[in-house]
JSON list of C-alpha atoms in Angstrom, two decimals:
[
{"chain": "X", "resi": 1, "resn": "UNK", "atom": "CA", "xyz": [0.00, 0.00, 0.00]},
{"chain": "X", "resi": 2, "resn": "UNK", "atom": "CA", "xyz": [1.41, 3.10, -0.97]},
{"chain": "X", "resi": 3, "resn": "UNK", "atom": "CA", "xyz": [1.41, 6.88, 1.18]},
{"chain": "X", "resi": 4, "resn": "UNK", "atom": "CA", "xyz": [-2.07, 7.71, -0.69]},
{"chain": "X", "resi": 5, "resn": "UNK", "atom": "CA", "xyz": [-3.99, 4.74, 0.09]},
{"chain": "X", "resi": 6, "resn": "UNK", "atom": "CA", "xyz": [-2.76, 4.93, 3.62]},
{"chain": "X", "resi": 7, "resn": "UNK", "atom": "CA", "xyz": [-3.56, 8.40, 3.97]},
{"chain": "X", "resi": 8, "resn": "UNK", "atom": "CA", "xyz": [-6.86, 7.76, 2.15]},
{"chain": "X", "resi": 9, "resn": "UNK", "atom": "CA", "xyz": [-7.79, 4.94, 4.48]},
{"chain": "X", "resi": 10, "resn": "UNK", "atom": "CA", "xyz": [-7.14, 7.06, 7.29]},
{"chain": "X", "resi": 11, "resn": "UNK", "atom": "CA", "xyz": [-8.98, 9.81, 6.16]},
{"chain": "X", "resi": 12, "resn": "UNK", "atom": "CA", "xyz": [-12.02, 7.37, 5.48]},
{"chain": "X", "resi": 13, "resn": "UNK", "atom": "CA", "xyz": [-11.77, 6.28, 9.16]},
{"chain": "X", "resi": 14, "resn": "UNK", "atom": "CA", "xyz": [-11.61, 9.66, 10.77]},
{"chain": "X", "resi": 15, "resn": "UNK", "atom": "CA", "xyz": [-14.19, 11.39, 8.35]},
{"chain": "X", "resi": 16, "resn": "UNK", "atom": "CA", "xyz": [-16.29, 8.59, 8.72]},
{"chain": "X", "resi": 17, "resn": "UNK", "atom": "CA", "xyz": [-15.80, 6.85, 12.61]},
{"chain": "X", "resi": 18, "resn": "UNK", "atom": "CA", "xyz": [-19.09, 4.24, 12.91]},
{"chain": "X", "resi": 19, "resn": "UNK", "atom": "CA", "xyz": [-18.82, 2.90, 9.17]},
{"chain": "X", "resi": 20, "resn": "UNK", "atom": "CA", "xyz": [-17.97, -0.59, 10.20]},
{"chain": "X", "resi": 21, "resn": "UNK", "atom": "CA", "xyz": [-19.20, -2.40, 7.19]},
{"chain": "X", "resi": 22, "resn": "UNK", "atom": "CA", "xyz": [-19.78, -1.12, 3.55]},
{"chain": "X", "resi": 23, "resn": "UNK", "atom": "CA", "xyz": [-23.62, 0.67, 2.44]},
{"chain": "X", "resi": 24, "resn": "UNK", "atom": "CA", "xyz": [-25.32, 1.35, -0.47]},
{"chain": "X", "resi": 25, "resn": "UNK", "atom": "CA", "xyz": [-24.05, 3.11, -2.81]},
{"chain": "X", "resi": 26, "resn": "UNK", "atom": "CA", "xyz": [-25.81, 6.78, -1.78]},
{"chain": "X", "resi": 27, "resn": "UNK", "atom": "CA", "xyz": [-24.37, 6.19, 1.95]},
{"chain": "X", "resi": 28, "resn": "UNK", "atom": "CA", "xyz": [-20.89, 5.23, 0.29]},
{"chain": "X", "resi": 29, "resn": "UNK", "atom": "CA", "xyz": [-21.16, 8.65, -1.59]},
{"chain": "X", "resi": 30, "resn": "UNK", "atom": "CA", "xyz": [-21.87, 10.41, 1.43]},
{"chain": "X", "resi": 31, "resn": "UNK", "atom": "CA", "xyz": [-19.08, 8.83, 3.21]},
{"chain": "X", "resi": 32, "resn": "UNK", "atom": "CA", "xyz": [-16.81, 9.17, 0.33]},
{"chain": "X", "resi": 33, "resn": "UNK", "atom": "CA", "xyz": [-17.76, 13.37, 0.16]},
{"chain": "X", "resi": 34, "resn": "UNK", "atom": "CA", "xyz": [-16.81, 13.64, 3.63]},
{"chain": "X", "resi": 35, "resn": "UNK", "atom": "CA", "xyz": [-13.58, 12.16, 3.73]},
{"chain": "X", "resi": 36, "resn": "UNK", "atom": "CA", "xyz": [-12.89, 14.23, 0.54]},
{"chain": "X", "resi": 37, "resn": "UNK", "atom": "CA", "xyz": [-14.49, 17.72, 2.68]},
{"chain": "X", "resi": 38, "resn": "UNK", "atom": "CA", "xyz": [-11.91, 16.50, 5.30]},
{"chain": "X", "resi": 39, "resn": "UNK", "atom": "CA", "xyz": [-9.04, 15.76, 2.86]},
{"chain": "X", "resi": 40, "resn": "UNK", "atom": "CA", "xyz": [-9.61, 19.33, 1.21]},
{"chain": "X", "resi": 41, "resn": "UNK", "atom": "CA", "xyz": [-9.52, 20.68, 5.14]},
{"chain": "X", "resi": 42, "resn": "UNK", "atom": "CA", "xyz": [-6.41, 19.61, 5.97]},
{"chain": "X", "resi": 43, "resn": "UNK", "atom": "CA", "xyz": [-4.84, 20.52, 2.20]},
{"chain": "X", "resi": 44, "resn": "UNK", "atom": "CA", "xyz": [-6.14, 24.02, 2.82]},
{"chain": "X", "resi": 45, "resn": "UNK", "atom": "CA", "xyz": [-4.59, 24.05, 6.49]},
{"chain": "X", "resi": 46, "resn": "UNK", "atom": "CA", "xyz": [-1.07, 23.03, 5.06]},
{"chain": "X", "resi": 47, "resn": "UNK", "atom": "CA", "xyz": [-0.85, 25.45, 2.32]},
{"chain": "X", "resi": 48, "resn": "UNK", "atom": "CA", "xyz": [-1.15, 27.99, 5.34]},
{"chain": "X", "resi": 49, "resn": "UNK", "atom": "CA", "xyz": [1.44, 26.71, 6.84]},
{"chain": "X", "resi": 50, "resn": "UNK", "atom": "CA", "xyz": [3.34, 26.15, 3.56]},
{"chain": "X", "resi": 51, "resn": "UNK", "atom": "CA", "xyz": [2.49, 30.14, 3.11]},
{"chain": "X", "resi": 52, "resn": "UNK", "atom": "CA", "xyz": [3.88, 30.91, 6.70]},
{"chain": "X", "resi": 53, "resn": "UNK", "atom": "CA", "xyz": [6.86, 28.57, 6.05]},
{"chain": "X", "resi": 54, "resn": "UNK", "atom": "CA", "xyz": [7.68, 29.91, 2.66]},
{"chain": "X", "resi": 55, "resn": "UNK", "atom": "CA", "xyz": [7.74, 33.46, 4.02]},
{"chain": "X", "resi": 56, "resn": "UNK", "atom": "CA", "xyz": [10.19, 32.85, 6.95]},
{"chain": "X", "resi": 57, "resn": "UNK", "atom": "CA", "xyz": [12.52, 31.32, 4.33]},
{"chain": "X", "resi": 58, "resn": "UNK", "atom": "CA", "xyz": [12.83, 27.92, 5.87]},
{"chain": "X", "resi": 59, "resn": "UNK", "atom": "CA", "xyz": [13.25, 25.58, 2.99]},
{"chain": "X", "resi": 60, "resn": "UNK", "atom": "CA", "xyz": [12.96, 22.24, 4.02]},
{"chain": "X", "resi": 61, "resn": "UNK", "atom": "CA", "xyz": [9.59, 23.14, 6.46]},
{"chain": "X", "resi": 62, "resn": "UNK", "atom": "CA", "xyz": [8.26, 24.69, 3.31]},
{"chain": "X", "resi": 63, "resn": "UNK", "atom": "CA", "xyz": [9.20, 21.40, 0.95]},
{"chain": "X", "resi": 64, "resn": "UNK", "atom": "CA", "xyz": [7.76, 18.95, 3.92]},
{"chain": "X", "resi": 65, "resn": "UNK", "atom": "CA", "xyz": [4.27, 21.20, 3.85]},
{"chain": "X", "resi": 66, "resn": "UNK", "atom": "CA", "xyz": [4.23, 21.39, 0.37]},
{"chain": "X", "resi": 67, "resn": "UNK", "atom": "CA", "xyz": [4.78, 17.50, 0.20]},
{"chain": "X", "resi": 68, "resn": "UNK", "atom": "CA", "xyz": [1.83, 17.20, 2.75]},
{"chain": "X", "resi": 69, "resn": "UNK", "atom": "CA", "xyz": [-0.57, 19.55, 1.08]},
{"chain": "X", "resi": 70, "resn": "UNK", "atom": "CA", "xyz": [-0.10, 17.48, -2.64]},
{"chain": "X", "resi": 71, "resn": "UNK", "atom": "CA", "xyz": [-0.56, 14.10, -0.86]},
{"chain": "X", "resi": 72, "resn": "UNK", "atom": "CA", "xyz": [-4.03, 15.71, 1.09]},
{"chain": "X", "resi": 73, "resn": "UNK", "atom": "CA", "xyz": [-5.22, 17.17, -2.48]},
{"chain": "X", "resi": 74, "resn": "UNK", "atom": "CA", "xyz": [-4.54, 13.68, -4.39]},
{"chain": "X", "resi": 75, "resn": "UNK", "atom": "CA", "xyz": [-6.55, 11.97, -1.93]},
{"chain": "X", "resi": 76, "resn": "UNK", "atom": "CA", "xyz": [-8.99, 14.68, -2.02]},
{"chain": "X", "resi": 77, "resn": "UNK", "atom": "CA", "xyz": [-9.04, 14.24, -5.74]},
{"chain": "X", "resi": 78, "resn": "UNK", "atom": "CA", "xyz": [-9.17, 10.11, -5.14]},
{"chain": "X", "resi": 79, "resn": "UNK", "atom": "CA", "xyz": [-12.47, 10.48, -3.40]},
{"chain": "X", "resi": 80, "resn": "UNK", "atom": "CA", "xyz": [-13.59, 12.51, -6.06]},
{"chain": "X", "resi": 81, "resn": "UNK", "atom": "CA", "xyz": [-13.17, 9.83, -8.71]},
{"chain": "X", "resi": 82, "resn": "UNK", "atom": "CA", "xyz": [-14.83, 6.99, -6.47]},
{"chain": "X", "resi": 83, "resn": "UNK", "atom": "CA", "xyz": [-17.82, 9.36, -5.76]},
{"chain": "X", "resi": 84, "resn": "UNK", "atom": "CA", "xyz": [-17.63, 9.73, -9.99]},
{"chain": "X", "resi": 85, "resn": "UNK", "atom": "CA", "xyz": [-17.59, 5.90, -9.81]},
{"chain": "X", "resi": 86, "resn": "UNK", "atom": "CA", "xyz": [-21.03, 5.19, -7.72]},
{"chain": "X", "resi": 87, "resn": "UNK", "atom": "CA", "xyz": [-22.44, 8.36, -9.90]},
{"chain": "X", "resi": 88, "resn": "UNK", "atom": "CA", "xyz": [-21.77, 6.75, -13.21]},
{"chain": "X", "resi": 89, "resn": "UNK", "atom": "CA", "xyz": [-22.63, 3.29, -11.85]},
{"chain": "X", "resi": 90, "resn": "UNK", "atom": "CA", "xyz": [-25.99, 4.05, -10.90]},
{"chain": "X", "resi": 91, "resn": "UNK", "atom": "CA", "xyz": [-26.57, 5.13, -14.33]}
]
């Protein structure tokens, strides 16, 4: 498993804390928007600390955030395309 599907995962289990067992696909959606709402927080709390970073000059914080912040948005955007996937599955 690679750093996005563990960060994924563990986005899925804090955004979504008493899914024990898979749903239908319209409560997978929902659980799949919120763990993309809270993968978009957390990018969006980075890049403030990537701006803060970036100002003070400190170049290896700044790379670290920036590293975060692109890992958040892919997973953001990963929960996009499985929320695309139930959409186009159920026609």
């Amino acid at each position: 498993m690679n750093e996005l599907e563990r960060l994924m995962k563990q986005l899925h289990r804090e955004a979504n804390p008493d899914a024990i067992s898979r749903s239908t696909p319209g409560v997978e959606r929902v659980r799949l928007a919120q763990s993309r709402d809270l993968a978009n927080e957390r990018g969006e709390a980075l890049l403030r600390r990537l701006n803060i970073a970036a100002t003070a000059g400190a170049a290896e914080v700044t790379q670290a955030h920036l590293d975060d912040c692109q890992l958040h948005l892919d997973a953001a955007r990963g929960f996009g395309e499985l929320i695309g996937d139930i959409d186009e599955a159920a026609g």
